[in-house]
GROMACS .gro file of C-alpha atoms in nm:
model
  410
    1UNK     CA    1  11.297   8.300  13.065
    2UNK     CA    2  11.526   8.593  12.897
    3UNK     CA    3  11.548   8.911  12.958
    4UNK     CA    4  11.386   9.165  12.769
    5UNK     CA    5  11.618   9.463  12.596
    6UNK     CA    6  11.431   9.712  12.847
    7UNK     CA    7  11.182   9.654  13.137
    8UNK     CA    8  11.019   9.941  13.304
    9UNK     CA    9  10.849   9.861  13.667
   10UNK     CA   10  10.597  10.158  13.629
   11UNK     CA   11  10.483  10.385  13.965
   12UNK     CA   12  10.613  10.111  14.211
   13UNK     CA   13  10.655  10.207  14.594
   14UNK     CA   14  11.031  10.136  14.595
   15UNK     CA   15  11.236   9.989  14.884
   16UNK     CA   16  11.592  10.103  14.758
   17UNK     CA   17  11.801   9.820  15.018
   18UNK     CA   18  11.778  10.153  15.283
   19UNK     CA   19  11.499  10.304  15.287
   20UNK     CA   20  11.130  10.354  15.106
   21UNK     CA   21  11.171  10.611  14.893
   22UNK     CA   22  10.933  10.924  14.901
   23UNK     CA   23  10.727  10.897  14.606
   24UNK     CA   24  10.632  10.631  14.359
   25UNK     CA   25  10.908  10.562  14.075
   26UNK     CA   26  10.984  10.403  13.764
   27UNK     CA   27  11.259  10.154  13.758
   28UNK     CA   28  11.433  10.080  13.418
   29UNK     CA   29  11.613   9.762  13.406
   30UNK     CA   30  11.859   9.719  13.059
   31UNK     CA   31  12.078   9.403  13.002
   32UNK     CA   32  12.028   9.269  13.350
   33UNK     CA   33  12.129   9.570  13.574
   34UNK     CA   34  11.909   9.880  13.691
   35UNK     CA   35  11.942  10.167  13.466
   36UNK     CA   36  11.747  10.429  13.645
   37UNK     CA   37  11.523  10.492  13.930
   38UNK     CA   38  11.328  10.809  13.819
   39UNK     CA   39  10.972  10.952  13.880
   40UNK     CA   40  10.738  10.833  13.660
   41UNK     CA   41  10.575  11.003  13.348
   42UNK     CA   42  10.812  10.955  13.064
   43UNK     CA   43  10.662  10.795  12.768
   44UNK     CA   44  10.775  10.435  12.677
   45UNK     CA   45  10.831  10.324  12.326
   46UNK     CA   46  10.788   9.980  12.162
   47UNK     CA   47  11.020   9.704  12.242
   48UNK     CA   48  10.984   9.770  12.619
   49UNK     CA   49  10.826   9.525  12.873
   50UNK     CA   50  10.616   9.723  13.115
   51UNK     CA   51  10.556   9.634  13.478
   52UNK     CA   52  10.242   9.775  13.610
   53UNK     CA   53  10.325   9.868  13.991
   54UNK     CA   54  10.066  10.083  14.116
   55UNK     CA   55   9.994  10.016  14.469
   56UNK     CA   56  10.251   9.757  14.475
   57UNK     CA   57  10.584   9.722  14.602
   58UNK     CA   58  10.903   9.694  14.452
   59UNK     CA   59  11.205   9.571  14.661
   60UNK     CA   60  11.556   9.414  14.619
   61UNK     CA   61  11.616   9.047  14.560
   62UNK     CA   62  11.624   8.925  14.894
   63UNK     CA   63  11.954   8.780  15.084
   64UNK     CA   64  11.923   8.489  15.314
   65UNK     CA   65  12.246   8.494  15.508
   66UNK     CA   66  12.208   8.160  15.644
   67UNK     CA   67  12.100   7.852  15.448
   68UNK     CA   68  12.194   7.468  15.360
   69UNK     CA   69  12.066   7.378  15.026
   70UNK     CA   70  12.197   7.046  15.062
   71UNK     CA   71  11.986   6.923  15.372
   72UNK     CA   72  11.664   6.823  15.339
   73UNK     CA   73  11.518   6.740  15.628
   74UNK     CA   74  11.629   6.781  16.022
   75UNK     CA   75  11.666   6.421  16.091
   76UNK     CA   76  12.047   6.258  15.980
   77UNK     CA   77  11.914   5.899  16.067
   78UNK     CA   78  11.693   5.949  15.766
   79UNK     CA   79  11.989   6.089  15.566
   80UNK     CA   80  12.209   5.809  15.652
   81UNK     CA   81  11.964   5.581  15.478
   82UNK     CA   82  11.923   5.776  15.173
   83UNK     CA   83  12.127   5.693  14.866
   84UNK     CA   84  12.468   5.894  14.859
   85UNK     CA   85  12.391   6.131  14.546
   86UNK     CA   86  12.035   6.191  14.617
   87UNK     CA   87  12.092   6.499  14.827
   88UNK     CA   88  12.272   6.662  14.522
   89UNK     CA   89  11.947   6.595  14.309
   90UNK     CA   90  11.710   6.730  14.568
   91UNK     CA   91  11.945   7.036  14.619
   92UNK     CA   92  11.832   7.144  14.243
   93UNK     CA   93  11.473   7.157  14.348
   94UNK     CA   94  11.571   7.341  14.650
   95UNK     CA   95  11.762   7.616  14.466
   96UNK     CA   96  11.468   7.650  14.238
   97UNK     CA   97  11.196   7.669  14.551
   98UNK     CA   98  11.412   7.900  14.741
   99UNK     CA   99  11.470   8.147  14.428
  100UNK     CA  100  11.078   8.149  14.348
  101UNK     CA  101  11.029   8.267  14.713
  102UNK     CA  102  11.213   8.566  14.668
  103UNK     CA  103  11.548   8.506  14.788
  104UNK     CA  104  11.785   8.604  14.482
  105UNK     CA  105  12.122   8.558  14.676
  106UNK     CA  106  12.197   8.357  14.970
  107UNK     CA  107  12.508   8.217  15.188
  108UNK     CA  108  12.508   7.856  15.260
  109UNK     CA  109  12.681   7.766  15.606
  110UNK     CA  110  12.733   7.407  15.563
  111UNK     CA  111  12.663   7.152  15.300
  112UNK     CA  112  12.696   7.276  14.934
  113UNK     CA  113  13.026   7.254  14.776
  114UNK     CA  114  13.174   7.462  14.483
  115UNK     CA  115  12.997   7.281  14.211
  116UNK     CA  116  12.649   7.369  14.335
  117UNK     CA  117  12.731   7.730  14.321
  118UNK     CA  118  12.908   7.717  13.958
  119UNK     CA  119  12.582   7.512  13.825
  120UNK     CA  120  12.371   7.821  13.943
  121UNK     CA  121  12.622   8.055  13.795
  122UNK     CA  122  12.661   7.913  13.506
  123UNK     CA  123  12.264   7.864  13.444
  124UNK     CA  124  12.279   7.506  13.488
  125UNK     CA  125  12.037   7.519  13.719
  126UNK     CA  126  11.777   7.762  13.866
  127UNK     CA  127  11.894   7.937  14.205
  128UNK     CA  128  11.979   8.175  14.408
  129UNK     CA  129  12.361   8.351  14.387
  130UNK     CA  130  12.548   8.177  14.622
  131UNK     CA  131  12.829   8.251  14.874
  132UNK     CA  132  12.936   7.904  15.042
  133UNK     CA  133  13.102   7.785  15.339
  134UNK     CA  134  13.157   7.403  15.195
  135UNK     CA  135  13.211   7.284  15.556
  136UNK     CA  136  13.197   7.410  15.949
  137UNK     CA  137  13.475   7.324  16.134
  138UNK     CA  138  13.430   7.179  16.511
  139UNK     CA  139  13.615   7.027  16.792
  140UNK     CA  140  13.618   6.630  16.835
  141UNK     CA  141  13.299   6.579  17.009
  142UNK     CA  142  13.167   6.940  16.885
  143UNK     CA  143  12.853   7.034  16.701
  144UNK     CA  144  12.983   6.904  16.344
  145UNK     CA  145  13.083   6.632  16.481
  146UNK     CA  146  12.795   6.384  16.463
  147UNK     CA  147  12.948   6.065  16.601
  148UNK     CA  148  12.757   5.817  16.819
  149UNK     CA  149  12.837   5.623  17.110
  150UNK     CA  150  12.781   5.335  16.870
  151UNK     CA  151  13.076   5.417  16.664
  152UNK     CA  152  12.826   5.524  16.396
  153UNK     CA  153  12.876   5.876  16.240
  154UNK     CA  154  12.547   6.023  16.097
  155UNK     CA  155  12.560   6.312  15.881
  156UNK     CA  156  12.287   6.604  15.754
  157UNK     CA  157  12.463   6.620  15.463
  158UNK     CA  158  12.740   6.316  15.347
  159UNK     CA  159  13.095   6.416  15.329
  160UNK     CA  160  13.252   6.400  14.966
  161UNK     CA  161  13.541   6.469  14.770
  162UNK     CA  162  13.407   6.848  14.744
  163UNK     CA  163  13.286   6.884  15.110
  164UNK     CA  164  13.615   6.770  15.332
  165UNK     CA  165  13.556   6.702  15.656
  166UNK     CA  166  13.580   7.023  15.901
  167UNK     CA  167  13.690   6.807  16.269
  168UNK     CA  168  14.003   6.960  16.398
  169UNK     CA  169  14.194   7.024  16.712
  170UNK     CA  170  14.485   7.255  16.829
  171UNK     CA  171  14.626   7.521  16.624
  172UNK     CA  172  14.825   7.373  16.352
  173UNK     CA  173  14.519   7.145  16.244
  174UNK     CA  174  14.271   7.419  16.253
  175UNK     CA  175  14.535   7.613  16.016
  176UNK     CA  176  14.562   7.338  15.786
  177UNK     CA  177  14.165   7.257  15.796
  178UNK     CA  178  14.037   7.639  15.729
  179UNK     CA  179  14.313   7.600  15.423
  180UNK     CA  180  14.143   7.290  15.327
  181UNK     CA  181  13.802   7.441  15.276
  182UNK     CA  182  13.947   7.729  15.106
  183UNK     CA  183  14.111   7.514  14.855
  184UNK     CA  184  13.755   7.350  14.825
  185UNK     CA  185  13.617   7.650  14.737
  186UNK     CA  186  13.503   7.821  15.010
  187UNK     CA  187  13.393   8.194  15.051
  188UNK     CA  188  13.316   8.202  15.426
  189UNK     CA  189  13.474   7.993  15.673
  190UNK     CA  190  13.215   7.895  15.940
  191UNK     CA  191  13.311   7.768  16.243
  192UNK     CA  192  13.096   7.616  16.563
  193UNK     CA  193  13.256   7.822  16.857
  194UNK     CA  194  12.985   7.661  17.072
  195UNK     CA  195  12.768   7.338  17.090
  196UNK     CA  196  12.444   7.371  16.946
  197UNK     CA  197  12.062   7.230  16.947
  198UNK     CA  198  12.077   6.966  16.669
  199UNK     CA  199  12.438   6.814  16.764
  200UNK     CA  200  12.379   6.517  16.988
  201UNK     CA  201  12.691   6.495  17.191
  202UNK     CA  202  12.692   6.852  17.310
  203UNK     CA  203  12.468   7.146  17.476
  204UNK     CA  204  12.402   7.488  17.338
  205UNK     CA  205  12.604   7.649  17.567
  206UNK     CA  206  12.926   7.428  17.573
  207UNK     CA  207  13.204   7.669  17.448
  208UNK     CA  208  13.410   7.512  17.178
  209UNK     CA  209  13.760   7.597  17.047
  210UNK     CA  210  13.982   7.769  17.222
  211UNK     CA  211  14.092   8.159  17.189
  212UNK     CA  212  14.385   8.044  17.006
  213UNK     CA  213  14.267   7.820  16.786
  214UNK     CA  214  13.992   8.089  16.662
  215UNK     CA  215  14.250   8.348  16.610
  216UNK     CA  216  14.428   8.155  16.363
  217UNK     CA  217  14.108   8.027  16.201
  218UNK     CA  218  14.009   8.395  16.152
  219UNK     CA  219  14.394   8.505  16.075
  220UNK     CA  220  14.365   8.207  15.798
  221UNK     CA  221  14.048   8.348  15.638
  222UNK     CA  222  14.136   8.707  15.669
  223UNK     CA  223  14.458   8.632  15.470
  224UNK     CA  224  14.274   8.455  15.158
  225UNK     CA  225  14.046   8.765  15.163
  226UNK     CA  226  13.754   8.592  15.357
  227UNK     CA  227  13.600   8.610  15.720
  228UNK     CA  228  13.453   8.409  15.961
  229UNK     CA  229  13.077   8.323  16.065
  230UNK     CA  230  13.100   8.154  16.409
  231UNK     CA  231  12.775   7.939  16.506
  232UNK     CA  232  12.776   8.070  16.855
  233UNK     CA  233  12.512   8.008  17.119
  234UNK     CA  234  12.633   8.023  17.473
  235UNK     CA  235  12.723   8.292  17.594
  236UNK     CA  236  13.127   8.252  17.633
  237UNK     CA  237  13.171   8.081  17.299
  238UNK     CA  238  12.970   8.426  17.146
  239UNK     CA  239  13.239   8.644  17.325
  240UNK     CA  240  13.513   8.437  17.209
  241UNK     CA  241  13.422   8.421  16.865
  242UNK     CA  242  13.409   8.841  16.878
  243UNK     CA  243  13.759   8.846  17.057
  244UNK     CA  244  13.898   8.599  16.774
  245UNK     CA  245  13.812   8.865  16.496
  246UNK     CA  246  13.483   8.615  16.388
  247UNK     CA  247  13.291   8.921  16.152
  248UNK     CA  248  12.891   8.720  16.237
  249UNK     CA  249  12.722   8.540  16.514
  250UNK     CA  250  12.498   8.317  16.395
  251UNK     CA  251  12.179   8.222  16.616
  252UNK     CA  252  12.346   8.422  16.959
  253UNK     CA  253  12.072   8.256  17.177
  254UNK     CA  254  12.251   8.349  17.511
  255UNK     CA  255  12.351   8.712  17.462
  256UNK     CA  256  12.448   8.906  17.776
  257UNK     CA  257  12.559   9.272  17.802
  258UNK     CA  258  12.905   9.256  17.751
  259UNK     CA  259  12.855   9.042  17.470
  260UNK     CA  260  12.613   9.296  17.309
  261UNK     CA  261  12.869   9.556  17.365
  262UNK     CA  262  13.158   9.363  17.230
  263UNK     CA  263  12.946   9.352  16.888
  264UNK     CA  264  12.873   9.701  16.874
  265UNK     CA  265  13.254   9.811  16.968
  266UNK     CA  266  13.403   9.529  16.667
  267UNK     CA  267  13.071   9.609  16.405
  268UNK     CA  268  12.980   9.212  16.422
  269UNK     CA  269  12.653   9.118  16.222
  270UNK     CA  270  12.414   8.940  16.397
  271UNK     CA  271  12.223   8.659  16.196
  272UNK     CA  272  11.960   8.534  16.460
  273UNK     CA  273  11.777   8.226  16.274
  274UNK     CA  274  11.470   8.283  16.506
  275UNK     CA  275  11.266   8.042  16.289
  276UNK     CA  276  11.539   7.765  16.331
  277UNK     CA  277  11.445   7.617  16.685
  278UNK     CA  278  11.079   7.671  16.569
  279UNK     CA  279  11.124   7.469  16.288
  280UNK     CA  280  11.307   7.157  16.457
  281UNK     CA  281  10.962   7.176  16.677
  282UNK     CA  282  10.751   7.177  16.400
  283UNK     CA  283  10.920   6.920  16.174
  284UNK     CA  284  11.165   6.738  16.366
  285UNK     CA  285  10.900   6.536  16.613
  286UNK     CA  286  10.667   6.232  16.576
  287UNK     CA  287  10.755   5.867  16.615
  288UNK     CA  288  11.037   5.875  16.365
  289UNK     CA  289  11.141   6.205  16.411
  290UNK     CA  290  11.442   6.368  16.597
  291UNK     CA  291  11.566   6.230  16.960
  292UNK     CA  292  11.377   6.323  17.277
  293UNK     CA  293  11.723   6.553  17.368
  294UNK     CA  294  11.719   6.748  17.074
  295UNK     CA  295  11.365   6.835  17.100
  296UNK     CA  296  11.412   6.947  17.442
  297UNK     CA  297  11.700   7.152  17.364
  298UNK     CA  298  11.470   7.322  17.111
  299UNK     CA  299  11.216   7.388  17.323
  300UNK     CA  300  11.432   7.497  17.588
  301UNK     CA  301  11.574   7.808  17.374
  302UNK     CA  302  11.286   7.946  17.195
  303UNK     CA  303  11.191   8.158  17.426
  304UNK     CA  304  11.564   8.309  17.532
  305UNK     CA  305  11.657   8.305  17.144
  306UNK     CA  306  11.386   8.596  17.112
  307UNK     CA  307  11.470   8.773  17.402
  308UNK     CA  308  11.820   8.787  17.319
  309UNK     CA  309  11.739   8.921  16.998
  310UNK     CA  310  11.502   9.222  17.103
  311UNK     CA  311  11.799   9.309  17.355
  312UNK     CA  312  12.062   9.314  17.102
  313UNK     CA  313  11.819   9.484  16.865
  314UNK     CA  314  11.737   9.748  17.110
  315UNK     CA  315  12.082   9.797  17.168
  316UNK     CA  316  12.149   9.868  16.783
  317UNK     CA  317  12.352   9.579  16.641
  318UNK     CA  318  12.369   9.523  16.323
  319UNK     CA  319  12.143   9.227  16.166
  320UNK     CA  320  12.123   9.016  15.895
  321UNK     CA  321  11.834   8.803  15.808
  322UNK     CA  322  11.918   8.444  15.776
  323UNK     CA  323  11.678   8.133  15.813
  324UNK     CA  324  11.871   7.834  15.897
  325UNK     CA  325  11.660   7.692  15.559
  326UNK     CA  326  11.692   7.311  15.579
  327UNK     CA  327  11.614   7.247  15.942
  328UNK     CA  328  11.285   7.317  15.758
  329UNK     CA  329  11.126   7.319  15.403
  330UNK     CA  330  11.306   7.526  15.178
  331UNK     CA  331  11.134   7.810  15.045
  332UNK     CA  332  10.988   7.914  15.381
  333UNK     CA  333  11.260   8.146  15.467
  334UNK     CA  334  11.088   8.452  15.462
  335UNK     CA  335  10.869   8.375  15.781
  336UNK     CA  336  11.218   8.464  15.969
  337UNK     CA  337  11.068   8.826  15.849
  338UNK     CA  338  10.792   8.832  16.095
  339UNK     CA  339  10.958   8.675  16.362
  340UNK     CA  340  11.187   8.939  16.335
  341UNK     CA  341  10.939   9.156  16.409
  342UNK     CA  342  10.796   9.003  16.755
  343UNK     CA  343  11.099   9.196  16.847
  344UNK     CA  344  10.978   9.506  16.753
  345UNK     CA  345  11.245   9.607  16.451
  346UNK     CA  346  11.036   9.792  16.200
  347UNK     CA  347  10.921   9.712  15.852
  348UNK     CA  348  11.246   9.918  15.729
  349UNK     CA  349  11.495   9.767  15.933
  350UNK     CA  350  11.381   9.422  15.862
  351UNK     CA  351  11.409   9.479  15.473
  352UNK     CA  352  11.773   9.621  15.514
  353UNK     CA  353  11.869   9.325  15.714
  354UNK     CA  354  11.739   9.080  15.412
  355UNK     CA  355  11.889   9.308  15.141
  356UNK     CA  356  12.165   9.553  15.170
  357UNK     CA  357  12.292   9.455  15.505
  358UNK     CA  358  12.296   9.094  15.391
  359UNK     CA  359  12.464   9.132  15.076
  360UNK     CA  360  12.742   9.252  15.271
  361UNK     CA  361  12.789   8.911  15.351
  362UNK     CA  362  12.850   8.789  15.018
  363UNK     CA  363  13.232   8.828  14.926
  364UNK     CA  364  13.192   8.665  14.576
  365UNK     CA  365  12.869   8.863  14.497
  366UNK     CA  366  12.860   9.232  14.386
  367UNK     CA  367  12.584   9.504  14.323
  368UNK     CA  368  12.303   9.322  14.512
  369UNK     CA  369  12.077   9.415  14.783
  370UNK     CA  370  11.962   9.748  14.639
  371UNK     CA  371  11.774   9.923  14.364
  372UNK     CA  372  12.014  10.182  14.230
  373UNK     CA  373  12.167  10.271  13.905
  374UNK     CA  374  12.415  10.028  13.835
  375UNK     CA  375  12.311   9.734  14.065
  376UNK     CA  376  12.178   9.406  13.953
  377UNK     CA  377  11.817   9.379  13.845
  378UNK     CA  378  11.731   9.123  14.152
  379UNK     CA  379  11.395   9.203  14.202
  380UNK     CA  380  11.066   9.115  14.409
  381UNK     CA  381  10.751   9.273  14.337
  382UNK     CA  382  10.473   9.259  14.617
  383UNK     CA  383  10.125   9.313  14.549
  384UNK     CA  384  10.057   9.514  14.870
  385UNK     CA  385  10.216   9.882  14.982
  386UNK     CA  386  10.401   9.671  15.294
  387UNK     CA  387  10.357   9.938  15.522
  388UNK     CA  388  10.342   9.778  15.856
  389UNK     CA  389  10.516   9.495  16.037
  390UNK     CA  390  10.195   9.283  16.052
  391UNK     CA  391  10.187   9.266  15.663
  392UNK     CA  392  10.526   9.079  15.693
  393UNK     CA  393  10.324   8.739  15.747
  394UNK     CA  394  10.157   8.783  15.395
  395UNK     CA  395  10.451   8.844  15.200
  396UNK     CA  396  10.537   8.510  15.070
  397UNK     CA  397  10.174   8.497  14.931
  398UNK     CA  398  10.169   8.841  14.792
  399UNK     CA  399  10.461   8.766  14.547
  400UNK     CA  400  10.384   8.868  14.202
  401UNK     CA  401  10.715   8.830  14.033
  402UNK     CA  402  11.091   8.760  14.102
  403UNK     CA  403  11.389   8.852  13.870
  404UNK     CA  404  11.690   8.775  13.858
  405UNK     CA  405  11.947   8.994  13.663
  406UNK     CA  406  11.660   9.128  13.487
  407UNK     CA  407  11.490   8.766  13.406
  408UNK     CA  408  11.131   8.695  13.534
  409UNK     CA  409  11.223   8.350  13.735
  410UNK     CA  410  10.955   8.096  13.637
   0.00000   0.00000   0.00000
């Protein structure tokens, strides 16, 4: 639906990306941008769309900092039996579903190629504004290497010309593969600094890549105006990624006091993905589901994951919301918000993590994550005043409308 020349969101309770404003405001949108955030009262003339917001909350379009739009299920065995092109067609629906859920910007950290990002930018398909990693860098036998002892390699998403292999060992190989990802259109470099839950050949606390390799990956990313997002679950791998210069740590299940201090000292952002192992257990079981060893790993990390996150929050680590969408169904990413509340985060801190903080992690997307004059009119209207963390569980069902660049999402 094309944006009206002017739209006024009248008498909204506004969370501006940083805090709740002290009184209801009118938010005026023109040509896809926020033109004003002002106390209500002005006369509204003809040719203006008015959205009545009394008793409702207006928040910036949400930012999900960890998604996989090209992944439709957690089981690579199923993916291996599907036609090569099917994930591309599915991603159209996944992107639209994510956008309708209130996520207007996202960071895809493995699987999406430059074509998906540009199809959304050009309006060919509906979806959130994307920053992409293309594919994750992994050591041979690491979290990103799905080679099985049978000699078969399974993939969550099929390799393609737009998604080159991320397997690399040694300083010169990782330098070249980092450059290859950047050449393929990566906005962010994703690296697997530890093993993981979903991989068949390793364990979450296994350390992967040496410091020398990680430092070269960071060096190459920064030389191209990018940065490194590190999948890091085990304690030593987390520390290695931070010491090498990674900007974000994904998951961070086995944090200790030293790792938390390093994150604070170096302004590293935590993207916890608390719901990811829970979704593995919810959607990956059954007779045709994931192998027992993967389900056992997921069961083994859930409690520790929340404990580590709580300690990081208490210490003041900066947090960005990320759902790991694709492990579970797309469109359910906002279940991450009440999961974060379990650690004691207040509503305003959780909303910051899902708006202005997440927006900092999108190198190619500007003007999002805030409601201020000049920002993109990416907005989500909620049919509640959102005063308590308990209400976050209701949030997906209380979305009145989603606007991207001032246009109502259909």
